[in-house]
Amino acid sequence: MVAVHHRTVDVGGLTVFYREAGPADAPVLLLLHGYPTSSHMFRHLIPALAGPYRVIAPDHIGFGRSSAPDTADFPYTFDALAEVTRGFLTALGVHRYALYVQDYGAPIGWRLALASPDAVLGVVSQNGNAYEEGFVADFWEPVWAYGAHRTPENEARLRPALGREAVEWQYTHGVPDPSLIDPDVWEHDLALLARPGVDRAQLALFGDYSGNRALYPAVQAWLRSSRVPVLAVWGRNDEIFGPAGAEAFRRDAPDAEVVLLDGGHFLLESHGDEVADAVLRFRSRVTGAQDGVRRPRRPS
């Protein structure tokens, strides 16, 4: 059995919970989760990757077992979550790493990359957007409306996203055989969402999400200039971030590997082995970047 450690570290007075496995001298793979989950979403992936990688998966503030302060005491923005993640990496002494981002993890990871471009050895995006093409319009319209006008009416349209039906749907939509999805995953998320004050924290992040789109040109420029290796492994049936978001990486990272699997938003619950295999194959490109070797670009 792979030894997976469950630890906490103090970052500016906040407790950050994280899972860690793998040798200390292996390339670091930083796993950044999405909404409404936590590092729990990586519970099967971590032991599958540990060894070739040193895998580190924190819970964002307001999620999982990390601190969830009141909105009066913490600014629930993606800038703030990224700042805590930078402090977390500093506390662990991690200075170079590959990113694995999903959903909310993507805008957090992009901020890390823009703040320290040379620190990132590779990018694995699993249904984590960096392009306008990825947004499924019907899903995102109420989010954009709330971001533009935080009225009680627009809030009321988003509150169902905190409830049982919406959370369960995030796991089961686009999955050909939903019986493969362990219902404990959404029960776990719902229990943590039900903590006092977490609803206000999540609404604040819904309201802040539209600001992530302004980062995309800078992220795309970084992909072009850094030539960082990219793997986009995606549930092609995702009705939140569609497969066009995966294909778009090829525009700025022509050597990006795009793997589209017959699943949905939380691909690891139905296709964990396939994702793990793709990320393990990707390791040679990460170690090449660690050694200062970038694959040459194809002629345009």
Short mmCIF file of N, CA and C in Angstrom, two decimals, residues 23-159:
data_model
loop_
_atom_site.label_atom_id
_atom_site.label_comp_id
_atom_site.label_asym_id
_atom_site.label_seq_id
_atom_site.Cartn_x
_atom_site.Cartn_y
_atom_site.Cartn_z
N PRO A 23 8.36 10.15 -3.09
CA PRO A 23 9.71 10.48 -2.60
C PRO A 23 9.96 11.98 -2.59
N ALA A 24 10.73 12.43 -1.61
CA ALA A 24 11.03 13.85 -1.47
C ALA A 24 11.82 14.39 -2.66
N ASP A 25 12.57 13.52 -3.36
CA ASP A 25 13.40 14.00 -4.46
C ASP A 25 12.76 13.81 -5.83
N ALA A 26 11.52 13.36 -5.86
CA ALA A 26 10.82 13.20 -7.14
C ALA A 26 10.25 14.55 -7.60
N PRO A 27 9.97 14.72 -8.90
CA PRO A 27 9.33 15.96 -9.35
C PRO A 27 8.00 16.17 -8.63
N VAL A 28 7.77 17.38 -8.18
CA VAL A 28 6.54 17.69 -7.44
C VAL A 28 5.40 17.90 -8.43
N LEU A 29 4.27 17.26 -8.15
CA LEU A 29 3.03 17.50 -8.88
C LEU A 29 2.03 18.07 -7.88
N LEU A 30 1.66 19.32 -8.09
CA LEU A 30 0.74 20.03 -7.20
C LEU A 30 -0.66 19.88 -7.75
N LEU A 31 -1.53 19.22 -6.99
CA LEU A 31 -2.91 18.95 -7.41
C LEU A 31 -3.83 20.00 -6.80
N LEU A 32 -4.52 20.75 -7.66
CA LEU A 32 -5.40 21.82 -7.20
C LEU A 32 -6.84 21.50 -7.61
N HIS A 33 -7.68 21.33 -6.62
CA HIS A 33 -9.04 20.83 -6.83
C HIS A 33 -10.02 21.93 -7.23
N GLY A 34 -11.23 21.50 -7.56
CA GLY A 34 -12.29 22.42 -7.95
C GLY A 34 -13.41 22.51 -6.95
N TYR A 35 -14.52 23.08 -7.42
CA TYR A 35 -15.75 23.22 -6.62
C TYR A 35 -16.66 22.04 -6.93
N PRO A 36 -17.34 21.49 -5.94
CA PRO A 36 -17.41 21.85 -4.52
C PRO A 36 -16.60 20.90 -3.66
N THR A 37 -15.54 20.37 -4.20
CA THR A 37 -14.84 19.27 -3.55
C THR A 37 -13.61 19.74 -2.79
N SER A 38 -12.58 18.93 -2.74
CA SER A 38 -11.38 19.20 -1.95
C SER A 38 -10.32 18.23 -2.44
N SER A 39 -9.22 18.11 -1.71
CA SER A 39 -8.21 17.12 -2.08
C SER A 39 -8.78 15.70 -2.06
N HIS A 40 -9.95 15.53 -1.47
CA HIS A 40 -10.64 14.24 -1.47
C HIS A 40 -10.84 13.73 -2.89
N MET A 41 -10.99 14.64 -3.88
CA MET A 41 -11.22 14.19 -5.25
C MET A 41 -10.01 13.43 -5.80
N PHE A 42 -8.84 13.63 -5.18
CA PHE A 42 -7.61 12.99 -5.66
C PHE A 42 -7.23 11.75 -4.86
N ARG A 43 -8.14 11.26 -4.02
CA ARG A 43 -7.80 10.20 -3.07
C ARG A 43 -7.31 8.93 -3.77
N HIS A 44 -7.81 8.63 -4.97
CA HIS A 44 -7.34 7.45 -5.71
C HIS A 44 -6.17 7.79 -6.62
N LEU A 45 -6.14 9.01 -7.14
CA LEU A 45 -5.08 9.39 -8.06
C LEU A 45 -3.73 9.50 -7.35
N ILE A 46 -3.72 9.99 -6.12
CA ILE A 46 -2.47 10.21 -5.40
C ILE A 46 -1.63 8.93 -5.30
N PRO A 47 -2.18 7.82 -4.80
CA PRO A 47 -1.33 6.61 -4.73
C PRO A 47 -0.94 6.07 -6.10
N ALA A 48 -1.73 6.36 -7.13
CA ALA A 48 -1.39 5.89 -8.47
C ALA A 48 -0.20 6.65 -9.05
N LEU A 49 0.01 7.89 -8.61
CA LEU A 49 1.08 8.72 -9.15
C LEU A 49 2.31 8.79 -8.25
N ALA A 50 2.14 8.46 -6.97
CA ALA A 50 3.24 8.58 -6.02
C ALA A 50 4.35 7.60 -6.38
N GLY A 51 5.57 8.09 -6.31
CA GLY A 51 6.75 7.31 -6.72
C GLY A 51 7.39 8.04 -7.87
N PRO A 52 6.78 7.99 -9.06
CA PRO A 52 7.29 8.83 -10.15
C PRO A 52 7.19 10.32 -9.83
N TYR A 53 6.18 10.69 -9.03
CA TYR A 53 6.02 12.07 -8.60
C TYR A 53 5.99 12.14 -7.07
N ARG A 54 6.36 13.30 -6.55
CA ARG A 54 5.99 13.67 -5.19
C ARG A 54 4.69 14.46 -5.33
N VAL A 55 3.60 13.88 -4.88
CA VAL A 55 2.27 14.44 -5.11
C VAL A 55 1.82 15.20 -3.86
N ILE A 56 1.37 16.44 -4.07
CA ILE A 56 0.93 17.30 -2.96
C ILE A 56 -0.42 17.88 -3.35
N ALA A 57 -1.42 17.70 -2.50
CA ALA A 57 -2.78 18.14 -2.82
C ALA A 57 -3.37 18.88 -1.62
N PRO A 58 -3.37 20.22 -1.64
CA PRO A 58 -3.97 20.98 -0.54
C PRO A 58 -5.47 21.18 -0.73
N ASP A 59 -6.17 21.43 0.37
CA ASP A 59 -7.55 21.92 0.34
C ASP A 59 -7.51 23.45 0.33
N HIS A 60 -8.21 24.08 -0.60
CA HIS A 60 -8.27 25.52 -0.60
C HIS A 60 -8.99 26.02 0.66
N ILE A 61 -8.73 27.26 1.03
CA ILE A 61 -9.43 27.86 2.16
C ILE A 61 -10.92 27.90 1.86
N GLY A 62 -11.73 27.46 2.83
CA GLY A 62 -13.17 27.35 2.65
C GLY A 62 -13.63 26.01 2.13
N PHE A 63 -12.68 25.11 1.87
CA PHE A 63 -13.00 23.79 1.32
C PHE A 63 -12.37 22.71 2.19
N GLY A 64 -12.95 21.52 2.12
CA GLY A 64 -12.35 20.36 2.76
C GLY A 64 -12.07 20.56 4.22
N ARG A 65 -10.86 20.22 4.64
CA ARG A 65 -10.47 20.29 6.04
C ARG A 65 -9.61 21.52 6.35
N SER A 66 -9.42 22.38 5.36
CA SER A 66 -8.70 23.62 5.63
C SER A 66 -9.62 24.61 6.36
N SER A 67 -9.02 25.67 6.88
CA SER A 67 -9.80 26.70 7.57
C SER A 67 -10.89 27.24 6.66
N ALA A 68 -12.01 27.59 7.27
CA ALA A 68 -13.12 28.19 6.54
C ALA A 68 -13.59 29.42 7.31
N PRO A 69 -12.78 30.48 7.34
CA PRO A 69 -13.16 31.66 8.11
C PRO A 69 -14.39 32.34 7.54
N ASP A 70 -15.00 33.17 8.35
CA ASP A 70 -16.14 33.96 7.91
C ASP A 70 -15.71 34.92 6.80
N THR A 71 -16.67 35.29 5.95
CA THR A 71 -16.36 36.23 4.88
C THR A 71 -15.93 37.59 5.42
N ALA A 72 -16.27 37.89 6.66
CA ALA A 72 -15.82 39.15 7.26
C ALA A 72 -14.34 39.11 7.62
N ASP A 73 -13.78 37.89 7.70
CA ASP A 73 -12.40 37.73 8.15
C ASP A 73 -11.44 37.29 7.05
N PHE A 74 -11.98 36.92 5.90
CA PHE A 74 -11.13 36.47 4.80
C PHE A 74 -11.78 36.87 3.49
N PRO A 75 -11.01 37.46 2.55
CA PRO A 75 -11.58 37.85 1.26
C PRO A 75 -11.64 36.66 0.32
N TYR A 76 -12.81 36.10 0.13
CA TYR A 76 -12.92 34.92 -0.72
C TYR A 76 -12.88 35.35 -2.19
N THR A 77 -11.65 35.49 -2.67
CA THR A 77 -11.37 35.78 -4.07
C THR A 77 -10.33 34.78 -4.56
N PHE A 78 -10.21 34.67 -5.86
CA PHE A 78 -9.20 33.76 -6.41
C PHE A 78 -7.80 34.31 -6.19
N ASP A 79 -7.66 35.63 -6.13
CA ASP A 79 -6.36 36.21 -5.75
C ASP A 79 -5.96 35.74 -4.36
N ALA A 80 -6.91 35.78 -3.42
CA ALA A 80 -6.60 35.41 -2.04
C ALA A 80 -6.30 33.91 -1.93
N LEU A 81 -7.04 33.07 -2.63
CA LEU A 81 -6.76 31.63 -2.60
C LEU A 81 -5.39 31.33 -3.18
N ALA A 82 -5.02 32.03 -4.25
CA ALA A 82 -3.70 31.82 -4.83
C ALA A 82 -2.60 32.29 -3.89
N GLU A 83 -2.84 33.39 -3.19
CA GLU A 83 -1.84 33.89 -2.24
C GLU A 83 -1.61 32.89 -1.12
N VAL A 84 -2.67 32.28 -0.62
CA VAL A 84 -2.51 31.24 0.41
C VAL A 84 -1.74 30.05 -0.16
N THR A 85 -2.03 29.68 -1.40
CA THR A 85 -1.33 28.55 -2.01
C THR A 85 0.15 28.85 -2.17
N ARG A 86 0.49 30.10 -2.52
CA ARG A 86 1.92 30.48 -2.59
C ARG A 86 2.56 30.34 -1.22
N GLY A 87 1.87 30.80 -0.18
CA GLY A 87 2.40 30.65 1.17
C GLY A 87 2.54 29.20 1.58
N PHE A 88 1.60 28.38 1.14
CA PHE A 88 1.65 26.94 1.41
C PHE A 88 2.90 26.32 0.78
N LEU A 89 3.17 26.64 -0.48
CA LEU A 89 4.36 26.09 -1.15
C LEU A 89 5.64 26.56 -0.47
N THR A 90 5.66 27.82 -0.06
CA THR A 90 6.83 28.34 0.65
C THR A 90 7.04 27.59 1.96
N ALA A 91 5.94 27.34 2.69
CA ALA A 91 6.05 26.63 3.97
C ALA A 91 6.59 25.22 3.79
N LEU A 92 6.28 24.60 2.64
CA LEU A 92 6.76 23.25 2.37
C LEU A 92 8.13 23.24 1.69
N GLY A 93 8.64 24.42 1.35
CA GLY A 93 9.94 24.49 0.69
C GLY A 93 9.91 24.02 -0.76
N VAL A 94 8.75 24.14 -1.40
CA VAL A 94 8.59 23.72 -2.80
C VAL A 94 8.75 24.94 -3.69
N HIS A 95 9.73 24.88 -4.60
CA HIS A 95 10.02 26.03 -5.47
C HIS A 95 9.80 25.74 -6.94
N ARG A 96 9.80 24.47 -7.32
CA ARG A 96 9.53 24.08 -8.71
C ARG A 96 8.57 22.90 -8.70
N TYR A 97 7.64 22.89 -9.62
CA TYR A 97 6.59 21.89 -9.57
C TYR A 97 5.84 21.88 -10.90
N ALA A 98 5.16 20.78 -11.16
CA ALA A 98 4.17 20.71 -12.23
C ALA A 98 2.80 20.93 -11.62
N LEU A 99 1.92 21.54 -12.39
CA LEU A 99 0.56 21.81 -11.95
C LEU A 99 -0.41 20.77 -12.50
N TYR A 100 -1.33 20.30 -11.67
CA TYR A 100 -2.50 19.55 -12.11
C TYR A 100 -3.70 20.35 -11.61
N VAL A 101 -4.46 20.91 -12.56
CA VAL A 101 -5.54 21.81 -12.18
C VAL A 101 -6.88 21.27 -12.69
N GLN A 102 -7.91 21.48 -11.88
CA GLN A 102 -9.26 21.11 -12.27
C GLN A 102 -10.22 22.19 -11.77
N ASP A 103 -11.09 22.68 -12.68
CA ASP A 103 -12.14 23.62 -12.28
C ASP A 103 -11.53 24.84 -11.57
N TYR A 104 -11.91 25.11 -10.30
CA TYR A 104 -11.37 26.25 -9.57
C TYR A 104 -9.85 26.19 -9.45
N GLY A 105 -9.30 25.00 -9.48
CA GLY A 105 -7.84 24.89 -9.39
C GLY A 105 -7.12 25.58 -10.52
N ALA A 106 -7.80 25.71 -11.68
CA ALA A 106 -7.15 26.33 -12.84
C ALA A 106 -6.84 27.80 -12.60
N PRO A 107 -7.81 28.66 -12.25
CA PRO A 107 -7.45 30.06 -12.03
C PRO A 107 -6.49 30.27 -10.87
N ILE A 108 -6.49 29.38 -9.91
CA ILE A 108 -5.50 29.47 -8.84
C ILE A 108 -4.12 29.12 -9.40
N GLY A 109 -4.05 28.03 -10.16
CA GLY A 109 -2.78 27.63 -10.76
C GLY A 109 -2.25 28.66 -11.74
N TRP A 110 -3.13 29.28 -12.54
CA TRP A 110 -2.66 30.30 -13.49
C TRP A 110 -2.03 31.48 -12.75
N ARG A 111 -2.60 31.85 -11.62
CA ARG A 111 -2.00 32.95 -10.84
C ARG A 111 -0.62 32.57 -10.32
N LEU A 112 -0.46 31.33 -9.90
CA LEU A 112 0.86 30.88 -9.46
C LEU A 112 1.86 30.97 -10.62
N ALA A 113 1.43 30.53 -11.79
CA ALA A 113 2.33 30.53 -12.95
C ALA A 113 2.70 31.95 -13.37
N LEU A 114 1.74 32.86 -13.33
CA LEU A 114 2.04 34.23 -13.75
C LEU A 114 2.93 34.94 -12.74
N ALA A 115 2.78 34.58 -11.46
CA ALA A 115 3.62 35.20 -10.43
C ALA A 115 5.05 34.65 -10.45
N SER A 116 5.20 33.36 -10.79
CA SER A 116 6.54 32.73 -10.83
C SER A 116 6.62 31.85 -12.07
N PRO A 117 6.77 32.45 -13.25
CA PRO A 117 6.67 31.69 -14.50
C PRO A 117 7.66 30.53 -14.60
N ASP A 118 8.85 30.70 -14.06
CA ASP A 118 9.86 29.66 -14.20
C ASP A 118 9.70 28.52 -13.19
N ALA A 119 8.79 28.69 -12.25
CA ALA A 119 8.60 27.65 -11.24
C ALA A 119 7.83 26.45 -11.77
N VAL A 120 7.04 26.64 -12.82
CA VAL A 120 6.12 25.61 -13.30
C VAL A 120 6.79 24.77 -14.38
N LEU A 121 6.91 23.47 -14.12
CA LEU A 121 7.60 22.54 -15.01
C LEU A 121 6.67 21.92 -16.04
N GLY A 122 5.38 21.98 -15.81
CA GLY A 122 4.41 21.38 -16.71
C GLY A 122 3.02 21.66 -16.22
N VAL A 123 2.05 21.51 -17.11
CA VAL A 123 0.65 21.75 -16.78
C VAL A 123 -0.18 20.56 -17.22
N VAL A 124 -0.90 19.98 -16.26
CA VAL A 124 -1.96 19.02 -16.56
C VAL A 124 -3.27 19.71 -16.24
N SER A 125 -4.11 19.88 -17.25
CA SER A 125 -5.43 20.47 -17.02
C SER A 125 -6.48 19.39 -17.22
N GLN A 126 -7.22 19.13 -16.17
CA GLN A 126 -8.32 18.16 -16.24
C GLN A 126 -9.61 18.95 -16.05
N ASN A 127 -10.22 19.30 -17.18
CA ASN A 127 -11.43 20.13 -17.13
C ASN A 127 -11.18 21.41 -16.34
N GLY A 128 -10.08 22.07 -16.69
CA GLY A 128 -9.72 23.34 -16.08
C GLY A 128 -9.43 24.36 -17.16
N ASN A 129 -10.22 25.41 -17.22
CA ASN A 129 -10.25 26.29 -18.39
C ASN A 129 -9.17 27.37 -18.39
N ALA A 130 -8.70 27.71 -19.60
CA ALA A 130 -7.83 28.86 -19.80
C ALA A 130 -8.24 29.63 -21.05
N TYR A 131 -9.42 29.32 -21.59
CA TYR A 131 -9.89 29.89 -22.84
C TYR A 131 -11.40 30.13 -22.77
N GLU A 132 -11.84 31.14 -23.50
CA GLU A 132 -13.27 31.41 -23.56
C GLU A 132 -14.03 30.24 -24.19
N GLU A 133 -13.38 29.52 -25.10
CA GLU A 133 -14.07 28.44 -25.80
C GLU A 133 -14.61 27.36 -24.86
N GLY A 134 -14.04 27.20 -23.71
CA GLY A 134 -14.44 26.10 -22.85
C GLY A 134 -15.75 26.29 -22.12
N PHE A 135 -16.22 27.52 -22.00
CA PHE A 135 -17.41 27.77 -21.19
C PHE A 135 -18.68 27.29 -21.90
N VAL A 136 -19.47 26.45 -21.22
CA VAL A 136 -20.78 26.04 -21.72
C VAL A 136 -21.77 27.12 -21.31
N ALA A 137 -22.33 27.82 -22.30
CA ALA A 137 -23.04 29.09 -22.06
C ALA A 137 -24.19 28.95 -21.08
N ASP A 138 -25.01 27.92 -21.22
CA ASP A 138 -26.19 27.80 -20.35
C ASP A 138 -25.81 27.66 -18.89
N PHE A 139 -24.72 26.95 -18.63
CA PHE A 139 -24.29 26.78 -17.24
C PHE A 139 -23.78 28.09 -16.66
N TRP A 140 -23.01 28.85 -17.44
CA TRP A 140 -22.29 30.00 -16.90
C TRP A 140 -23.09 31.29 -16.87
N GLU A 141 -24.18 31.38 -17.60
CA GLU A 141 -24.91 32.66 -17.67
C GLU A 141 -25.27 33.21 -16.29
N PRO A 142 -25.83 32.42 -15.36
CA PRO A 142 -26.14 32.99 -14.04
C PRO A 142 -24.91 33.38 -13.24
N VAL A 143 -23.77 32.73 -13.49
CA VAL A 143 -22.53 33.12 -12.81
C VAL A 143 -22.08 34.48 -13.30
N TRP A 144 -22.11 34.68 -14.63
CA TRP A 144 -21.72 35.99 -15.16
C TRP A 144 -22.67 37.07 -14.66
N ALA A 145 -23.96 36.76 -14.58
CA ALA A 145 -24.92 37.76 -14.12
C ALA A 145 -24.65 38.16 -12.67
N TYR A 146 -24.34 37.19 -11.83
CA TYR A 146 -24.06 37.50 -10.42
C TYR A 146 -22.75 38.26 -10.28
N GLY A 147 -21.77 37.93 -11.10
CA GLY A 147 -20.52 38.65 -11.06
C GLY A 147 -20.68 40.10 -11.44
N ALA A 148 -21.59 40.37 -12.38
CA ALA A 148 -21.82 41.74 -12.82
C ALA A 148 -22.70 42.52 -11.85
N HIS A 149 -23.68 41.84 -11.24
CA HIS A 149 -24.64 42.52 -10.36
C HIS A 149 -25.00 41.56 -9.23
N ARG A 150 -24.45 41.80 -8.05
CA ARG A 150 -24.69 40.88 -6.92
C ARG A 150 -26.00 41.26 -6.22
N THR A 151 -27.08 41.12 -6.93
CA THR A 151 -28.40 41.44 -6.42
C THR A 151 -29.00 40.20 -5.74
N PRO A 152 -29.99 40.41 -4.87
CA PRO A 152 -30.66 39.25 -4.26
C PRO A 152 -31.27 38.32 -5.31
N GLU A 153 -31.74 38.88 -6.42
CA GLU A 153 -32.35 38.05 -7.47
C GLU A 153 -31.30 37.16 -8.13
N ASN A 154 -30.15 37.73 -8.43
CA ASN A 154 -29.08 36.92 -9.04
C ASN A 154 -28.50 35.92 -8.06
N GLU A 155 -28.45 36.29 -6.78
CA GLU A 155 -28.00 35.33 -5.77
C GLU A 155 -28.95 34.14 -5.70
N ALA A 156 -30.25 34.43 -5.75
CA ALA A 156 -31.25 33.36 -5.66
C ALA A 156 -31.11 32.36 -6.81
N ARG A 157 -30.67 32.84 -7.96
CA ARG A 157 -30.47 31.94 -9.10
C ARG A 157 -29.28 31.00 -8.88
N LEU A 158 -28.31 31.43 -8.07
CA LEU A 158 -27.11 30.63 -7.85
C LEU A 158 -27.19 29.73 -6.62
N ARG A 159 -28.04 30.07 -5.67
CA ARG A 159 -28.07 29.27 -4.44
C ARG A 159 -28.34 27.78 -4.67
#
